[in-house]
Short mmCIF file of C-alpha atoms in Angstrom, two decimals:
data_model
loop_
_atom_site.label_atom_id
_atom_site.label_comp_id
_atom_site.label_asym_id
_atom_site.label_seq_id
_atom_site.Cartn_x
_atom_site.Cartn_y
_atom_site.Cartn_z
CA MET R 209 0.08 -0.21 -0.23
CA ASN R 210 1.22 3.59 -1.29
CA TRP R 211 0.33 5.88 2.10
CA SER R 212 1.71 8.67 0.41
CA SER R 213 -0.88 8.18 -2.11
CA ILE R 214 -3.81 9.08 -0.12
CA ARG R 215 -3.55 13.01 -1.02
CA PHE R 216 -6.93 13.73 0.90
CA ASP R 217 -8.50 13.91 3.86
CA TRP R 218 -11.45 11.91 5.02
CA ASN R 219 -13.52 14.76 7.04
CA GLN R 220 -13.32 16.84 3.71
CA ALA R 221 -13.97 13.70 1.78
CA ARG R 222 -17.52 13.26 3.95
CA ALA R 223 -18.31 16.72 3.38
CA PHE R 224 -18.31 16.31 -0.03
CA LEU R 225 -19.93 13.05 -0.28
CA VAL R 226 -22.98 14.41 1.79
CA THR R 227 -22.90 17.53 0.28
CA ALA R 228 -23.43 14.96 -2.96
CA GLU R 229 -26.34 13.84 -1.02
CA GLU R 230 -28.31 16.39 0.65
CA GLY R 231 -27.79 18.66 -2.77
CA SER R 232 -26.91 21.79 -1.47
CA LEU R 233 -23.96 23.04 1.02
CA SER R 234 -27.11 24.07 3.84
CA ALA R 235 -28.17 20.56 3.78
CA ALA R 236 -25.26 18.91 4.42
CA ALA R 237 -24.52 20.74 6.74
CA ARG R 238 -27.95 20.64 8.97
CA ALA R 239 -26.67 16.77 8.13
CA LEU R 240 -23.53 17.07 9.55
CA GLY R 241 -24.04 19.31 12.94
CA MET R 242 -21.84 22.15 11.53
CA THR R 243 -21.66 25.75 10.38
CA GLN R 244 -22.42 26.19 5.50
CA PRO R 245 -18.96 28.21 6.24
CA THR R 246 -17.33 25.69 7.93
CA LEU R 247 -18.39 22.53 5.57
CA GLY R 248 -18.06 24.70 2.32
CA ARG R 249 -14.35 25.23 3.28
CA GLN R 250 -13.74 21.22 3.44
CA VAL R 251 -15.26 20.49 0.42
CA ALA R 252 -12.97 23.59 -1.24
CA ALA R 253 -10.49 22.46 0.47
CA LEU R 254 -11.06 18.85 -1.41
CA GLU R 255 -11.03 20.18 -4.63
CA ASP R 256 -7.85 21.95 -3.67
CA ARG R 257 -5.72 18.78 -2.60
CA LEU R 258 -7.59 16.50 -5.71
CA GLY R 259 -6.31 19.01 -8.38
CA VAL R 260 -10.29 18.81 -9.56
CA GLN R 261 -13.80 20.80 -9.43
CA LEU R 262 -16.19 18.32 -7.96
CA PHE R 263 -19.23 21.25 -8.37
CA ASP R 264 -20.16 23.41 -10.64
CA ARG R 265 -22.10 26.07 -9.08
CA THR R 266 -24.67 28.38 -10.11
CA GLY R 267 -26.05 30.97 -8.35
CA ARG R 268 -26.85 28.72 -5.12
CA ALA R 269 -27.41 26.19 -6.39
CA LEU R 270 -24.73 22.68 -7.02
CA GLN R 271 -24.27 20.37 -9.75
CA LEU R 272 -21.79 17.79 -9.97
CA THR R 273 -18.92 17.53 -12.70
CA GLN R 274 -17.92 14.73 -14.41
CA ALA R 275 -15.41 14.42 -11.96
CA GLY R 276 -17.12 14.39 -9.14
CA LEU R 277 -19.87 12.05 -10.55
CA GLU R 278 -17.23 9.77 -11.24
CA LEU R 279 -15.16 9.98 -7.42
CA LEU R 280 -18.92 9.98 -5.91
CA GLU R 281 -19.10 6.76 -6.27
CA GLN R 282 -15.69 5.77 -4.91
CA VAL R 283 -16.30 7.80 -1.81
CA ARG R 284 -20.23 6.01 -1.48
CA ARG R 285 -18.25 2.43 -0.68
CA MET R 286 -15.48 4.69 1.93
CA GLY R 287 -18.40 6.07 3.41
CA GLU R 288 -20.16 1.82 4.08
CA ALA R 289 -16.52 0.94 4.98
CA ALA R 290 -16.71 3.80 7.31
CA GLY R 291 -20.05 3.27 8.72
CA GLN R 292 -19.30 -0.82 8.97
CA PHE R 293 -16.04 0.17 10.98
CA SER R 294 -17.83 2.49 13.46
CA LEU R 295 -21.03 -0.44 13.47
CA VAL R 296 -18.20 -3.52 14.04
CA ALA R 297 -16.13 -0.86 16.86
CA THR R 298 -19.81 -0.12 18.33
CA GLY R 299 -20.42 -3.71 18.60
CA GLN R 300 -16.68 -4.57 20.29
CA ASN R 301 -17.51 -1.79 22.30
CA GLU R 302 -21.13 -3.17 23.68
CA ALA R 303 -19.64 -7.26 24.20
CA VAL R 304 -18.02 -5.65 27.60
CA GLU R 305 -15.71 -8.02 28.43
CA GLY R 306 -12.15 -8.81 30.18
CA HIS R 307 -10.87 -8.95 34.29
CA VAL R 308 -12.30 -7.01 37.09
CA SER R 309 -10.66 -7.25 40.58
CA ILE R 310 -13.62 -6.79 43.69
CA THR R 311 -11.74 -6.99 47.45
CA ALA R 312 -13.98 -6.29 50.14
CA GLY R 313 -13.52 -8.56 53.87
CA ASP R 314 -13.31 -11.67 53.95
CA ILE R 315 -17.05 -11.66 56.05
CA THR R 316 -18.60 -10.19 53.09
CA ALA R 317 -16.73 -11.87 50.48
CA ALA R 318 -17.69 -15.12 51.08
CA LEU R 319 -21.34 -14.17 52.42
CA ILE R 320 -22.62 -11.21 50.53
CA LEU R 321 -20.76 -11.27 47.18
CA PRO R 322 -22.02 -14.31 45.88
CA PRO R 323 -25.47 -13.29 44.90
CA ALA R 324 -24.17 -10.75 43.69
CA LEU R 325 -21.42 -12.63 41.16
CA ILE R 326 -24.08 -15.19 40.15
CA ARG R 327 -25.61 -12.61 38.59
CA LEU R 328 -22.35 -11.54 37.18
CA SER R 329 -21.68 -14.12 35.73
CA ARG R 330 -25.23 -14.78 33.98
CA GLU R 331 -25.74 -11.57 32.73
CA ALA R 332 -22.19 -11.10 31.40
CA PRO R 333 -20.16 -14.21 30.86
CA GLY R 334 -17.30 -12.00 29.34
CA ILE R 335 -16.38 -10.60 32.61
CA THR R 336 -13.61 -12.40 34.95
CA VAL R 337 -13.60 -11.72 38.56
CA GLU R 338 -10.27 -11.54 41.57
CA VAL R 339 -12.50 -11.30 44.67
CA ILE R 340 -9.60 -10.14 47.41
CA ALA R 341 -10.81 -11.27 50.28
CA SER R 342 -9.17 -8.71 53.17
CA ASN R 343 -9.84 -7.27 56.20
CA GLU R 344 -6.35 -5.35 55.14
CA VAL R 345 -7.83 -1.80 52.83
CA GLN R 346 -6.65 -2.21 49.72
CA ASN R 347 -4.82 0.89 47.75
CA LEU R 348 -7.34 1.54 44.62
CA ARG R 349 -5.33 4.30 43.87
CA ARG R 350 -2.39 2.04 43.13
CA ARG R 351 -4.53 -0.38 41.24
CA GLU R 352 -4.48 -3.01 43.87
CA ALA R 353 -7.97 -3.56 42.68
CA ASP R 354 -10.77 -1.88 40.77
CA ILE R 355 -13.39 -1.67 43.31
CA ALA R 356 -13.56 -2.44 46.77
CA ILE R 357 -16.58 -2.37 49.51
CA ARG R 358 -15.84 -0.40 52.26
CA HIS R 359 -16.84 0.88 56.06
CA LEU R 360 -15.47 4.02 55.61
CA ARG R 361 -16.28 6.90 52.82
CA PRO R 362 -12.49 7.41 51.56
CA ASP R 363 -11.77 11.08 51.29
CA GLN R 364 -9.17 10.98 48.38
CA PRO R 365 -11.06 12.92 45.36
CA ASP R 366 -10.02 11.07 42.76
CA LEU R 367 -12.24 7.71 43.92
CA ILE R 368 -15.43 7.51 43.39
CA ALA R 369 -17.50 6.23 46.69
CA ARG R 370 -21.57 4.98 46.59
CA LYS R 371 -23.34 4.03 50.04
CA LEU R 372 -25.05 0.92 50.06
CA GLY R 373 -27.10 1.13 53.18
CA GLU R 374 -26.24 1.09 56.65
CA GLU R 375 -26.73 -1.41 59.60
CA GLU R 376 -26.72 -1.18 63.39
CA ALA R 377 -23.59 -4.90 64.67
CA HIS R 378 -25.42 -5.99 67.92
CA CYS R 379 -23.98 -9.00 70.16
CA TYR R 380 -25.27 -12.55 69.07
CA ALA R 381 -25.49 -15.63 70.35
CA THR R 382 -27.04 -19.49 69.54
CA GLY R 383 -29.04 -21.20 71.18
CA ALA R 384 -26.49 -24.05 71.50
CA TYR R 385 -23.70 -21.11 73.40
CA LEU R 386 -26.83 -19.82 75.41
CA ALA R 387 -27.83 -22.85 76.87
CA ARG R 388 -24.06 -24.19 77.72
CA TYR R 389 -22.81 -20.52 78.96
CA GLY R 390 -26.59 -18.89 80.03
CA GLU R 391 -27.46 -15.76 79.07
CA PRO R 392 -25.46 -12.87 80.43
CA THR R 393 -27.41 -10.08 81.37
CA ASP R 394 -25.91 -7.01 83.00
CA PRO R 395 -23.84 -5.41 80.64
CA THR R 396 -22.07 -5.12 83.75
CA ASP R 397 -20.78 -8.25 84.80
CA LEU R 398 -20.07 -10.42 81.87
CA ARG R 399 -18.61 -12.80 84.47
CA GLY R 400 -18.63 -16.51 82.42
CA ALA R 401 -19.47 -14.99 79.14
CA VAL R 402 -17.18 -15.73 76.25
CA PHE R 403 -16.49 -13.84 73.11
CA ALA R 404 -14.97 -13.96 70.15
CA GLY R 405 -13.37 -10.97 69.20
CA PHE R 406 -10.86 -9.28 66.01
CA GLU R 407 -7.81 -8.59 66.41
CA PRO R 408 -6.09 -5.72 68.11
CA LEU R 409 -7.51 -7.14 70.62
CA GLU R 410 -6.78 -4.21 72.94
CA ARG R 411 -9.47 -1.79 70.46
CA PHE R 412 -11.65 -4.69 70.21
CA VAL R 413 -12.11 -5.05 74.31
CA SER R 414 -11.69 -1.04 74.37
CA GLU R 415 -14.47 -0.75 72.10
CA MET R 416 -16.98 -3.00 73.74
CA GLN R 417 -16.66 -1.02 77.19
CA THR R 418 -17.32 2.50 75.55
CA ARG R 419 -20.17 0.68 74.57
CA GLY R 420 -21.71 -0.49 78.36
CA LEU R 421 -20.03 -3.98 78.50
CA ALA R 422 -17.71 -4.39 81.62
CA LEU R 423 -15.57 -6.65 78.94
CA THR R 424 -11.94 -7.54 79.57
CA ARG R 425 -9.58 -9.80 77.81
CA SER R 426 -10.23 -12.95 80.18
CA ASN R 427 -13.49 -13.21 78.47
CA VAL R 428 -12.07 -13.37 74.68
CA ARG R 429 -11.60 -16.97 74.35
CA VAL R 430 -10.56 -16.68 71.03
CA SER R 431 -9.33 -13.94 68.97
CA SER R 432 -7.97 -12.98 65.31
CA GLY R 433 -8.23 -10.89 62.34
CA ASN R 434 -9.76 -13.35 60.46
CA GLY R 435 -13.48 -13.39 60.68
CA MET R 436 -14.39 -16.07 59.30
CA VAL R 437 -12.68 -17.94 62.04
CA LEU R 438 -15.08 -15.66 64.74
CA LEU R 439 -18.04 -16.26 62.37
CA GLU R 440 -17.36 -20.34 62.68
CA MET R 441 -17.47 -20.22 66.59
CA ILE R 442 -20.07 -18.26 66.65
CA ARG R 443 -22.06 -20.85 64.79
CA ARG R 444 -20.74 -23.74 66.77
CA GLY R 445 -21.82 -22.06 70.15
CA GLU R 446 -18.31 -21.12 71.67
CA ALA R 447 -18.68 -17.32 72.24
CA ILE R 448 -20.48 -13.95 71.68
CA GLY R 449 -19.57 -12.12 68.76
CA VAL R 450 -20.78 -8.64 67.26
CA LEU R 451 -22.38 -8.93 64.28
CA SER R 452 -24.82 -6.88 61.59
CA PRO R 453 -28.35 -8.52 61.06
CA ALA R 454 -26.87 -9.40 57.83
CA ILE R 455 -24.44 -11.34 58.63
CA ALA R 456 -26.19 -12.90 61.52
CA ALA R 457 -28.85 -14.44 58.64
CA HIS R 458 -26.53 -16.63 57.68
CA ILE R 459 -26.46 -18.19 61.96
CA PRO R 460 -29.94 -20.16 62.12
CA ASP R 461 -30.37 -20.23 65.42
CA ALA R 462 -28.05 -16.97 66.80
CA ARG R 463 -30.22 -14.08 68.00
CA PRO R 464 -29.37 -10.85 70.11
CA ILE R 465 -28.54 -10.87 73.52
CA LEU R 466 -26.87 -7.92 75.90
CA PRO R 467 -29.84 -5.19 75.04
CA GLY R 468 -28.47 -2.50 76.97
CA PHE R 469 -25.29 -3.08 74.23
CA THR R 470 -25.12 0.38 72.58
CA PRO R 471 -25.29 -0.63 68.53
CA ILE R 472 -22.12 0.25 66.09
CA ARG R 473 -23.73 1.78 62.99
CA VAL R 474 -22.14 -0.39 60.09
CA PRO R 475 -21.88 1.87 57.18
CA SER R 476 -20.71 -0.11 53.69
CA TRP R 477 -19.14 2.02 50.72
CA LEU R 478 -18.71 0.42 47.06
CA VAL R 479 -15.79 2.87 46.03
CA SER R 480 -13.52 2.54 42.73
CA HIS R 481 -11.24 5.04 41.03
CA ARG R 482 -12.22 7.94 37.93
CA GLU R 483 -11.45 4.93 35.47
CA LEU R 484 -15.35 3.97 35.98
CA ARG R 485 -16.36 7.23 34.56
CA THR R 486 -14.58 5.78 31.34
CA ASN R 487 -14.53 1.86 31.10
CA ARG R 488 -17.43 0.19 30.56
CA ARG R 489 -16.36 -3.02 32.27
CA ILE R 490 -15.74 -1.84 35.28
CA ARG R 491 -18.65 0.43 35.47
CA LEU R 492 -21.17 -2.75 34.62
CA VAL R 493 -19.66 -4.46 38.17
CA PHE R 494 -20.05 -1.33 40.31
CA ASP R 495 -23.88 -0.89 38.93
CA LEU R 496 -24.80 -4.58 39.38
CA LEU R 497 -22.91 -4.22 42.69
CA VAL R 498 -24.99 -1.54 43.98
CA GLU R 499 -28.26 -3.11 42.79
CA GLU R 500 -27.21 -6.10 44.73
CA LEU R 501 -25.87 -4.82 47.99
CA SER R 502 -27.51 -1.46 48.46
CA GLY R 503 -29.75 -1.75 51.57
#
């Protein structure tokens, strides 16, 4: 292909094609959404570039010259090819495919995300998902993940956040726990009560004390930075745990206890980086998660 032999601008060729099809510069300008003088300059520039006259101008009327008639058929094929190019490009853009990474706490990743991921796999099978189940905050600005579910709203200006909802976490225990250890009724007297607590343990104990529980380190038989470990201890009836209603619902016989406990407000935010505005793959996943997880 001798690329140097192509001596025209496609925008100018398009101006010629639309003018010939519409029959006048004014109609062509309206069709292309530009001013008539601008369109006229593009047609004139094409004539100068090719060294041929494309139209005879008689007053306001335009008549194709013989050269214009011969070139019109060529440029029509170019127009059809350009239209097909745009159609294929649009199809590629609509066929959303690729990889998206989502980070969430281990309990959320294991119990809350799966229904949304199942729906995503059915509606957008071309998208693959990596779930980063971690209670550590992944850095979206460094692209450690594309989307994050967090309990704090980020303050970085280059991140986009959508609030999913808010719950109140309470103390829960199962029937098996209550049968074995009894139900504590006085938050100021927790002798014999057994808790499962998050690490760092000092922070957990302090948080419980500020909410009216006379909790000490001796009450916490098992502590972990892994929420699923603590959830299993609660499910097996070995400990009291602090859970949101959505998580407690996954333990069939768990019920709230210690009504004097001041509940912990747990907001949930869906967060992504600015590419959310332009990346259709990430946007699709983000919007689906909003629909599935809101409330």
